[in-house]
Short mmCIF file of C-alpha atoms in Angstrom, two decimals:
data_model
loop_
_atom_site.label_atom_id
_atom_site.label_comp_id
_atom_site.label_asym_id
_atom_site.label_seq_id
_atom_site.Cartn_x
_atom_site.Cartn_y
_atom_site.Cartn_z
CA UNK N 955 -10.98 9.59 10.32
CA UNK N 956 -7.44 10.53 8.30
CA UNK N 957 -6.70 12.62 5.29
CA UNK N 958 -3.52 12.67 3.54
CA UNK N 959 -2.86 15.01 0.72
CA UNK N 960 0.05 14.53 -1.81
CA UNK N 961 0.50 16.24 -5.20
CA UNK N 962 -0.83 14.05 -8.11
CA UNK N 963 2.23 14.57 -10.41
CA UNK N 964 5.82 15.81 -10.68
CA UNK N 965 8.34 16.06 -13.14
CA UNK N 966 12.31 16.44 -12.63
CA UNK N 967 15.38 16.02 -14.76
CA UNK N 968 17.96 13.25 -14.56
CA UNK N 969 20.59 14.24 -11.79
CA UNK N 970 18.36 16.99 -10.19
CA UNK N 971 16.75 16.97 -6.68
CA UNK N 972 13.13 16.62 -6.02
CA UNK N 973 11.10 16.72 -3.15
CA UNK N 974 7.67 15.23 -2.64
CA UNK N 975 5.54 16.91 0.31
CA UNK N 976 2.69 14.88 1.87
CA UNK N 977 0.56 16.50 4.83
CA UNK N 978 -1.97 14.60 6.76
CA UNK N 979 -4.59 14.81 9.24
CA UNK N 980 -5.28 11.89 11.68
CA UNK N 981 -6.75 11.59 15.45
CA UNK N 982 -4.01 9.06 15.89
CA UNK N 983 -0.68 8.97 14.75
CA UNK N 984 2.20 5.88 14.99
CA UNK N 985 4.25 6.86 12.16
CA UNK N 986 4.49 7.26 8.58
CA UNK N 987 5.84 5.48 5.94
CA UNK N 988 7.22 6.18 2.07
CA UNK N 989 6.84 3.82 -0.39
CA UNK N 990 7.96 3.55 -4.23
CA UNK N 991 5.55 1.68 -6.75
CA UNK N 992 6.59 1.13 -10.28
CA UNK N 993 3.92 1.19 -12.74
CA UNK N 994 2.09 -2.55 -12.77
CA UNK N 995 4.20 -3.51 -9.77
CA UNK N 996 3.88 -3.76 -5.83
CA UNK N 997 4.96 -0.95 -3.69
CA UNK N 998 8.04 -1.13 -1.85
CA UNK N 999 9.30 -0.02 1.58
CA UNK N 1000 11.48 3.22 1.28
CA UNK N 1001 11.35 4.78 4.79
CA UNK N 1002 9.66 4.89 7.98
CA UNK N 1003 9.54 8.17 10.23
CA UNK N 1004 8.06 8.23 13.76
CA UNK N 1005 10.05 11.01 15.58
CA UNK N 1006 10.51 14.73 14.19
CA UNK N 1007 13.41 15.05 11.70
CA UNK N 1008 15.53 13.75 8.87
CA UNK N 1009 16.09 10.25 8.00
CA UNK N 1010 18.96 9.70 5.52
CA UNK N 1011 19.53 6.60 3.29
CA UNK N 1012 21.37 6.72 0.46
CA UNK N 1013 20.11 8.93 -2.27
CA UNK N 1014 16.63 9.24 -0.35
CA UNK N 1015 15.67 11.07 2.61
CA UNK N 1016 12.31 11.57 4.51
CA UNK N 1017 11.48 14.21 6.87
CA UNK N 1018 8.68 14.44 9.44
CA UNK N 1019 6.99 17.25 11.49
CA UNK N 1020 4.15 15.83 13.54
CA UNK N 1021 3.07 18.98 14.90
CA UNK N 1022 2.65 20.31 11.52
CA UNK N 1023 1.12 17.01 10.27
CA UNK N 1024 3.65 17.36 7.36
CA UNK N 1025 6.39 14.96 5.73
CA UNK N 1026 8.53 15.06 2.50
CA UNK N 1027 10.71 12.52 0.70
CA UNK N 1028 13.82 14.05 -0.96
CA UNK N 1029 15.26 12.23 -3.96
CA UNK N 1030 18.89 13.26 -4.97
CA UNK N 1031 21.03 12.52 -8.08
CA UNK N 1032 17.55 11.61 -9.85
CA UNK N 1033 17.89 8.60 -12.19
CA UNK N 1034 15.45 7.43 -14.66
CA UNK N 1035 14.55 4.32 -12.78
CA UNK N 1036 13.32 6.70 -10.44
CA UNK N 1037 10.37 7.25 -12.16
CA UNK N 1038 7.46 5.80 -10.34
CA UNK N 1039 4.53 6.59 -7.79
CA UNK N 1040 5.60 7.50 -4.32
CA UNK N 1041 2.98 6.75 -1.55
CA UNK N 1042 2.92 8.28 1.56
CA UNK N 1043 1.14 5.98 4.35
CA UNK N 1044 0.30 6.89 8.34
CA UNK N 1045 -0.08 4.20 10.73
CA UNK N 1046 -3.35 4.60 12.73
CA UNK N 1047 -3.02 3.89 16.50
CA UNK N 1048 -6.46 2.08 16.63
CA UNK N 1049 -5.66 -0.90 14.70
CA UNK N 1050 -1.94 -0.31 13.62
CA UNK N 1051 -3.10 -0.22 10.06
CA UNK N 1052 -1.74 1.77 7.26
CA UNK N 1053 -3.76 4.51 5.35
CA UNK N 1054 -2.34 5.53 2.28
CA UNK N 1055 -2.54 8.71 0.31
CA UNK N 1056 -3.31 8.68 -3.35
CA UNK N 1057 0.49 8.75 -4.35
CA UNK N 1058 2.60 11.29 -6.64
CA UNK N 1059 3.41 10.04 -9.77
CA UNK N 1060 6.83 11.14 -10.74
CA UNK N 1061 8.27 11.29 -14.21
CA UNK N 1062 12.29 11.79 -14.60
CA UNK N 1063 13.14 12.80 -18.10
CA UNK N 1064 16.66 12.88 -19.56
CA UNK A 463 13.82 -15.25 1.99
CA UNK A 464 10.74 -16.04 -0.57
CA UNK A 465 8.24 -12.91 -0.85
CA UNK A 466 4.54 -12.74 -0.69
CA UNK A 467 3.21 -14.83 -3.22
CA UNK A 468 -0.35 -14.30 -4.97
CA UNK A 469 -2.53 -15.97 -7.77
CA UNK A 470 -3.66 -15.53 -10.28
CA UNK A 471 -1.85 -12.67 -11.64
CA UNK A 472 -4.82 -11.54 -13.67
CA UNK A 473 -8.24 -12.13 -13.95
CA UNK A 474 -11.29 -11.12 -16.19
CA UNK A 475 -14.66 -11.88 -15.37
CA UNK A 476 -18.39 -10.64 -16.24
CA UNK A 477 -20.18 -9.03 -13.63
CA UNK A 478 -22.32 -10.95 -11.48
CA UNK A 479 -20.01 -13.72 -11.71
CA UNK A 480 -17.53 -15.07 -8.60
CA UNK A 481 -13.77 -14.60 -8.33
CA UNK A 482 -11.31 -15.88 -5.69
CA UNK A 483 -7.71 -14.72 -5.06
CA UNK A 484 -5.02 -16.69 -3.25
CA UNK A 485 -2.00 -15.33 -0.73
CA UNK A 486 0.71 -16.96 0.68
CA UNK A 487 2.46 -14.45 3.03
CA UNK A 488 6.29 -14.71 3.92
CA UNK A 489 6.90 -17.56 6.29
CA UNK A 490 6.65 -16.52 10.05
CA UNK A 491 4.81 -13.19 9.21
CA UNK A 492 1.72 -13.26 11.53
CA UNK A 493 -0.15 -10.23 10.02
CA UNK A 494 -1.63 -10.66 6.65
CA UNK A 495 -3.18 -7.79 4.75
CA UNK A 496 -5.71 -7.41 1.86
CA UNK A 497 -5.47 -4.14 -0.11
CA UNK A 498 -7.58 -2.85 -2.98
CA UNK A 499 -5.95 -0.37 -5.43
CA UNK A 500 -7.81 1.36 -8.08
CA UNK A 501 -6.15 3.00 -10.97
CA UNK A 502 -4.88 6.18 -9.94
CA UNK A 503 -5.02 5.64 -6.13
CA UNK A 504 -3.31 4.39 -3.20
CA UNK A 505 -4.09 0.96 -1.56
CA UNK A 506 -7.08 0.76 0.51
CA UNK A 507 -7.30 -1.68 3.40
CA UNK A 508 -9.96 -4.11 3.04
CA UNK A 509 -8.94 -6.81 5.74
CA UNK A 510 -6.36 -7.23 8.38
CA UNK A 511 -5.61 -10.67 9.99
CA UNK A 512 -3.56 -11.28 13.12
CA UNK A 513 -2.81 -15.15 12.82
CA UNK A 514 -6.06 -16.64 11.74
CA UNK A 515 -8.20 -13.83 13.56
CA UNK A 516 -9.63 -10.85 11.78
CA UNK A 517 -8.28 -7.38 13.27
CA UNK A 518 -9.96 -5.09 11.02
CA UNK A 519 -12.41 -5.59 8.00
CA UNK A 520 -14.26 -2.03 8.60
CA UNK A 521 -13.68 -1.18 4.88
CA UNK A 522 -14.75 -4.86 3.70
CA UNK A 523 -17.95 -4.64 1.53
CA UNK A 524 -19.38 -7.64 3.31
CA UNK A 525 -22.24 -8.14 1.27
CA UNK A 526 -20.05 -9.50 -1.59
CA UNK A 527 -16.66 -9.87 0.00
CA UNK A 528 -15.00 -12.32 2.09
CA UNK A 529 -11.92 -13.52 3.27
CA UNK A 530 -10.20 -16.38 5.51
CA UNK A 531 -6.89 -17.11 6.52
CA UNK A 532 -6.64 -20.97 6.90
CA UNK A 533 -4.60 -22.02 9.67
CA UNK A 534 -2.96 -18.53 10.08
CA UNK A 535 -0.88 -18.91 7.04
CA UNK A 536 -2.58 -18.76 3.53
CA UNK A 537 -5.51 -16.55 2.67
CA UNK A 538 -8.32 -16.68 0.16
CA UNK A 539 -10.32 -13.32 -1.05
CA UNK A 540 -13.61 -13.78 -2.37
CA UNK A 541 -16.01 -11.63 -4.31
CA UNK A 542 -19.46 -12.99 -5.04
CA UNK A 543 -20.99 -11.53 -7.13
CA UNK A 544 -18.65 -9.10 -8.78
CA UNK A 545 -19.31 -5.41 -10.15
CA UNK A 546 -18.10 -3.25 -12.50
CA UNK A 547 -16.52 -1.11 -9.80
CA UNK A 548 -14.49 -4.07 -8.21
CA UNK A 549 -12.15 -3.61 -11.19
CA UNK A 550 -8.70 -2.86 -9.32
CA UNK A 551 -5.33 -4.28 -8.23
CA UNK A 552 -5.88 -6.47 -5.24
CA UNK A 553 -2.62 -6.43 -3.02
CA UNK A 554 -1.88 -9.25 -0.33
CA UNK A 555 0.85 -8.03 2.01
CA UNK A 556 2.12 -9.43 5.14
CA UNK A 557 4.49 -8.35 8.30
CA UNK A 558 6.17 -9.99 11.31
CA UNK A 559 3.49 -8.17 13.75
CA UNK A 560 1.21 -5.27 13.29
CA UNK A 561 2.04 -1.29 13.38
CA UNK A 562 4.95 0.71 14.47
CA UNK A 563 7.92 0.52 12.02
CA UNK A 564 6.82 -3.23 11.04
CA UNK A 565 7.50 -2.60 7.51
CA UNK A 566 4.84 -4.40 5.00
CA UNK A 567 6.01 -6.61 2.25
CA UNK A 568 3.62 -6.68 -0.64
CA UNK A 569 2.98 -9.32 -3.11
CA UNK A 570 2.76 -8.35 -7.29
CA UNK A 571 -1.04 -8.36 -6.88
CA UNK A 572 -3.80 -9.61 -8.84
CA UNK A 573 -5.16 -7.50 -11.54
CA UNK A 574 -9.14 -7.91 -11.70
CA UNK A 575 -11.04 -6.66 -14.60
CA UNK A 576 -14.88 -7.09 -14.66
CA UNK A 577 -16.40 -6.44 -17.61
#
């Protein structure tokens, strides 16, 4: 089976940097996704990591350590529109399906 | 490029009634997924299709839920009879193929309330 842990909620200030952690246990691993989901909307793709290291894309970066079962999403220069839930999901090697964590709700305040 | 379409957007029914949801994936996407997202939780995969065949339905409550993907394009998800605990958002997603770095594109979802 799989187990994915993320903090339930985080708060940060506009312009700051925030790191959202995700730890996982799985018998088969074929990559990790981060999705952003605004309230009442569909999840949208942010990043994909399959190799160890940091992937940078604008204000967002994602890091993966497969040996530690650990990933983080780093958001820089926070904006009010970044207030959303951030979902960590691992790709299962069995049927190549996504298994989602419960998500981290980020609240950005002025 | 048109996104994943779903209808209806909202549905309110009483328990023991039946309901059906429709999904039209992005053109050319072979893989289609139905997820259930209960408030405050992440999406949970119910069923995954590759073209018109079922790849994984291990978490689909088959005594009340059914799904089909006619001709490998559109898909419908049905609940009969509905229970209170089925209240959730039902998300449809599609991808070119399954797995690896193949990004899943999600539709806007159908919010189901069972009274």
